[in-house]
Tab-separated table of C-alpha atoms in Angstrom:
chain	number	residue	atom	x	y	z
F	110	UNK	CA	-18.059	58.963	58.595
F	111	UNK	CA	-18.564	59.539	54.611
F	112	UNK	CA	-20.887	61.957	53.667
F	113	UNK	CA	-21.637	63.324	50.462
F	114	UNK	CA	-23.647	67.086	50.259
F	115	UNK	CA	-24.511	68.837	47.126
F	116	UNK	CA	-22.594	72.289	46.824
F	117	UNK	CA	-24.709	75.265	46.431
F	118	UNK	CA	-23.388	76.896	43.039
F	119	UNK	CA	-23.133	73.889	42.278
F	120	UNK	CA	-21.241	70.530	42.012
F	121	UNK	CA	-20.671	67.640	45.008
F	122	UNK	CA	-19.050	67.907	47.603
F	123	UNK	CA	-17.687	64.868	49.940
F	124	UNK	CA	-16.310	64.497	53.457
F	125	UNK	CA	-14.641	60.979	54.575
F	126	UNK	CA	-13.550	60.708	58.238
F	127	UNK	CA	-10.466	58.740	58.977
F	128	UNK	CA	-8.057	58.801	62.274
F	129	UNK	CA	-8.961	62.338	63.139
F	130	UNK	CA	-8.668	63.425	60.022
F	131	UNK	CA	-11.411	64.880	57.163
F	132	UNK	CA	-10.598	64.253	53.297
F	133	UNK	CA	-12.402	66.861	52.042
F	134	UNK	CA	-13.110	66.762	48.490
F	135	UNK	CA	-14.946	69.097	45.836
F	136	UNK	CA	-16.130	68.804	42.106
F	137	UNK	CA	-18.322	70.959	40.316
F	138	UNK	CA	-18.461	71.131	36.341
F	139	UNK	CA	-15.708	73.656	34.413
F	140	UNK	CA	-17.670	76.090	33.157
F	141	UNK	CA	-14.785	78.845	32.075
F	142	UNK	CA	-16.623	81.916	33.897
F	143	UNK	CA	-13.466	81.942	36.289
F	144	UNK	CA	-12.055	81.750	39.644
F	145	UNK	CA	-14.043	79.763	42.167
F	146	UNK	CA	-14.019	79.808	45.630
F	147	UNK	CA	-14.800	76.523	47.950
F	148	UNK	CA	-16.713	77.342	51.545
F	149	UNK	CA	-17.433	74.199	54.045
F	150	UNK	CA	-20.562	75.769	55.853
F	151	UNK	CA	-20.853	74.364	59.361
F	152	UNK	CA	-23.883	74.600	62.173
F	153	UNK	CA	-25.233	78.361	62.816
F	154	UNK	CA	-24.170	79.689	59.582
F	155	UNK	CA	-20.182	79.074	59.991
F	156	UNK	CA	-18.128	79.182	56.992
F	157	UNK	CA	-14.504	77.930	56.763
F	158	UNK	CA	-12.745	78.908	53.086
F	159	UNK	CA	-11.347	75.324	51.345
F	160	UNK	CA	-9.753	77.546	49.005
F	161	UNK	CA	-9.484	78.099	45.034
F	162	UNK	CA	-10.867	74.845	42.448
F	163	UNK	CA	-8.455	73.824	39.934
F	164	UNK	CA	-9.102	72.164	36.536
F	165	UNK	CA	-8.348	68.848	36.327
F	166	UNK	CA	-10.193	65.788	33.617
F	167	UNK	CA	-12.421	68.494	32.393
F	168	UNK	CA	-13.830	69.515	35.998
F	169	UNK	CA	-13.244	71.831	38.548
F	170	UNK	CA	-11.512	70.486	41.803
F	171	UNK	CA	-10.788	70.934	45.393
F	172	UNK	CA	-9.180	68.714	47.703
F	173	UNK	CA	-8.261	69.722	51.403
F	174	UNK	CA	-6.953	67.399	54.586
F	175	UNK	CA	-8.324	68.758	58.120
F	176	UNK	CA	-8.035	67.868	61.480
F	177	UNK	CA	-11.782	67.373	63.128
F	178	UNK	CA	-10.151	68.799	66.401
F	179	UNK	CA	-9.444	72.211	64.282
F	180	UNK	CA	-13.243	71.578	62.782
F	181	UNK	CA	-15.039	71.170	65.814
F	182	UNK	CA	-12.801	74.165	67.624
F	183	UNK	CA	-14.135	76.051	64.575
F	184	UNK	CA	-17.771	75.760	65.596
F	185	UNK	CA	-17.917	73.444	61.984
F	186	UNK	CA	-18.730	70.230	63.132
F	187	UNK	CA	-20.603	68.239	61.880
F	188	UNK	CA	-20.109	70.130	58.909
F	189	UNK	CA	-23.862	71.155	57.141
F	190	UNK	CA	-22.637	71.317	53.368
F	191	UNK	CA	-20.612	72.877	50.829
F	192	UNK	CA	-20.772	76.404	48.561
F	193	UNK	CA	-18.976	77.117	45.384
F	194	UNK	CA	-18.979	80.961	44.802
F	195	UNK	CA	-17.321	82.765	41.689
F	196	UNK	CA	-14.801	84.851	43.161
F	197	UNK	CA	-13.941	86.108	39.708
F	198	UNK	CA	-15.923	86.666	37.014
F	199	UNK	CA	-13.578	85.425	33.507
F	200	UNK	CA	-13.332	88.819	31.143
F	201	UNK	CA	-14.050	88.356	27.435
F	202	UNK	CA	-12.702	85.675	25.058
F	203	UNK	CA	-11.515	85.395	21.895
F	204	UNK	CA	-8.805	87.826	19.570
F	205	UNK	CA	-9.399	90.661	21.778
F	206	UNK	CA	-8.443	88.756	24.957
F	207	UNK	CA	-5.469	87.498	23.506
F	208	UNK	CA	-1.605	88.312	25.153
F	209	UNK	CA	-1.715	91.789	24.230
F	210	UNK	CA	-2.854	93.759	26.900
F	211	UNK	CA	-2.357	98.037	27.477
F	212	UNK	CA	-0.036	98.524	30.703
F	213	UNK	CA	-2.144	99.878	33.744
F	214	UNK	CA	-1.616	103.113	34.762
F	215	UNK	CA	1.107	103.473	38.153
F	216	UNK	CA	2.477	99.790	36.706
F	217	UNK	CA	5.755	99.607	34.322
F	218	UNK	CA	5.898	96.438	31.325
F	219	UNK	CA	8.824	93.699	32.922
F	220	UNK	CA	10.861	92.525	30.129
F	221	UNK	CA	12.500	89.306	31.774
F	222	UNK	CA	10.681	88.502	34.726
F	223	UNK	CA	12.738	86.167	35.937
F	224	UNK	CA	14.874	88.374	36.810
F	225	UNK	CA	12.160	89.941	39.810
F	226	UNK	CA	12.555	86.694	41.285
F	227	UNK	CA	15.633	85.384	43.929
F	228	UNK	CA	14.721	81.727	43.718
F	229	UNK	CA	16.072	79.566	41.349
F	230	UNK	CA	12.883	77.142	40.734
F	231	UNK	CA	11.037	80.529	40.364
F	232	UNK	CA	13.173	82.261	37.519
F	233	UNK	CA	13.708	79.061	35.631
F	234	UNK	CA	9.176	78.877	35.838
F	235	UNK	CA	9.649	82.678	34.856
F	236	UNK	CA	11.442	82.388	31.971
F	237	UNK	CA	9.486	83.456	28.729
F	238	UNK	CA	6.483	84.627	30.480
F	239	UNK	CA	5.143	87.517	28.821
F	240	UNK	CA	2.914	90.244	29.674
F	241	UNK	CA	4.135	90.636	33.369
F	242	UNK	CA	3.898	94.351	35.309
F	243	UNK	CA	5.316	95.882	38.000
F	244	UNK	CA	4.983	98.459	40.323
F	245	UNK	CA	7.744	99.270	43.462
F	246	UNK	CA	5.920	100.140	46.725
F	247	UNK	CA	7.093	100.157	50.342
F	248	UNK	CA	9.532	97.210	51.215
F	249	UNK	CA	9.159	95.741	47.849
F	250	UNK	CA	7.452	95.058	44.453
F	251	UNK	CA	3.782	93.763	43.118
F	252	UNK	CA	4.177	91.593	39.734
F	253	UNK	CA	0.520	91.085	37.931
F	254	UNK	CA	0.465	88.431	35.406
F	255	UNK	CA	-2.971	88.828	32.667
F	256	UNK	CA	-5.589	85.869	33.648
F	257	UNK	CA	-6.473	84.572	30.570
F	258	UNK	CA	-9.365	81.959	30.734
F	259	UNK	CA	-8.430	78.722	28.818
F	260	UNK	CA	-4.817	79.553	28.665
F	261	UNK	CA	-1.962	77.573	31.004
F	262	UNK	CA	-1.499	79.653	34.004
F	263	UNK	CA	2.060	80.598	34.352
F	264	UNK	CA	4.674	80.343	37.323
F	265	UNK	CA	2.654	77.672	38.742
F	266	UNK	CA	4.978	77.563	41.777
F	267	UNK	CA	3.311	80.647	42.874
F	268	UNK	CA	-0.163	79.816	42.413
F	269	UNK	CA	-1.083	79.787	45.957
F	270	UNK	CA	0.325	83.218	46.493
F	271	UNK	CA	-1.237	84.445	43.499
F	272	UNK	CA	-3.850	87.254	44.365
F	273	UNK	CA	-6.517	87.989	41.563
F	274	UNK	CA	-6.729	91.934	40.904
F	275	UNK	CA	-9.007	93.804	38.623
F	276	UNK	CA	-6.820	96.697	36.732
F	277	UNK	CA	-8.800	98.886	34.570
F	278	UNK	CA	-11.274	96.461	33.854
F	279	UNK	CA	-9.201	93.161	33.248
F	280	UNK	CA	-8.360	90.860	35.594
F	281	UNK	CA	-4.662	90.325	36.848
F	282	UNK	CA	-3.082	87.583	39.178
F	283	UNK	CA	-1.134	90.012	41.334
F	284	UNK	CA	2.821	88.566	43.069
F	285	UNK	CA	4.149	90.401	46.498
F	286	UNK	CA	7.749	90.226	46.394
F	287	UNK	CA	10.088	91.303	49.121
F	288	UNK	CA	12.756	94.082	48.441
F	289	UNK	CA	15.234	90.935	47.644
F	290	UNK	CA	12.836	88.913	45.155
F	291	UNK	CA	11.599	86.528	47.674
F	292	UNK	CA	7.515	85.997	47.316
F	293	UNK	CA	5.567	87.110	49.705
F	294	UNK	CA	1.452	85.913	50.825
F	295	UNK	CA	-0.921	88.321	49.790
F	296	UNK	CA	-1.834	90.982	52.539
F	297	UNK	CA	-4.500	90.222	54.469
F	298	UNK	CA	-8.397	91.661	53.955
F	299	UNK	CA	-9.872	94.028	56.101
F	300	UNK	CA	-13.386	92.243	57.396
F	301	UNK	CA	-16.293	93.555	56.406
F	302	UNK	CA	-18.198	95.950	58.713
């Protein structure tokens, strides 16, 4: 089966059935407003999160590799389309968004962080980042990089544990770290009521 849907928010997005398994792919245009989210929406309103576009040749893109069997135990097959939703909204531009930034209140400035990390691969990506905070809580320590729109994103490694944070206003990719420097996922959300 190949199907193509038009994602609301949108962009394309395409499905392409082959040995029990669903290429999912995503494109939608790169607009610089920030962070989107992709959403396969199945029958009777069921959602199932694709996860976060990425910029690649000037577009924004999501690919994902599913089983049907997990699809169809989802209640999300045949799937019924695609959504693109703006998780984050991209602060200002320009000077004043540049790599200076004021230190949130409850976090401390990191001089080297690197040297949060236990991982090799991860304090060699760490090295010269700039910017960094950090706060100490129970069992170990959040690092929040700046999100700057436009600019690389840095420790790419982490991306998928990367959990966008607003502080004071601006918007932060926030890093769990075990008490030894070891990252961590991001905690899980309480459901809506």
């Amino acid at each position: 089966m190949d199907r193509s849907f038009p994602l609301i928010g949108g962009g394309e997005l395409s499905l392409r059935e082959h040995d029990g398994r669903v290429r999912i792919a995503a494109r939608r245009p790169e607009d610089r407003q920030g962070l989107w989210k992709g959403w396969l929406l199945g029958p009777e309103g069921r959602r199932l999160l694709l996860g976060t576009f990425l910029p690649e040749d000037g577009a924004l893109v999501l690919r994902r590799d599913l089983a049907r069997s997990e699809l169809e135990r989802q209640g999300l097959w045949p799937p019924a389309g695609g959504e693109a939703v703006l998780a984050f909204q991209a602060g200002p531009s320009g000077p004043e968004r540049g790599l200076s930034h004021t230190v949130p209140a409850g976090w401390a400035s990191v001089r080297d962080l690197s040297m949060c990390f236990r991982d090799p691969v991860l304090r060699a990506a760490a090295s010269g980042v700039s910017g960094s905070v950090c706060r100490d809580g129970a069992g170990g320590r959040l690092t929040a990089l700046p999100f700057l729109p436009g600019r690389p994103l840095p420790l790419t490694p982490l991306f998928c544990l990367m959990e966008p944070v607003c502080l004071e206003g601006r918007l932060w990719l926030q890093i769990r770290l075990d008490a030894d420097g070891w990252p961590l996922p991001p905690k899980p959300k309480e459901p809506d009521p």
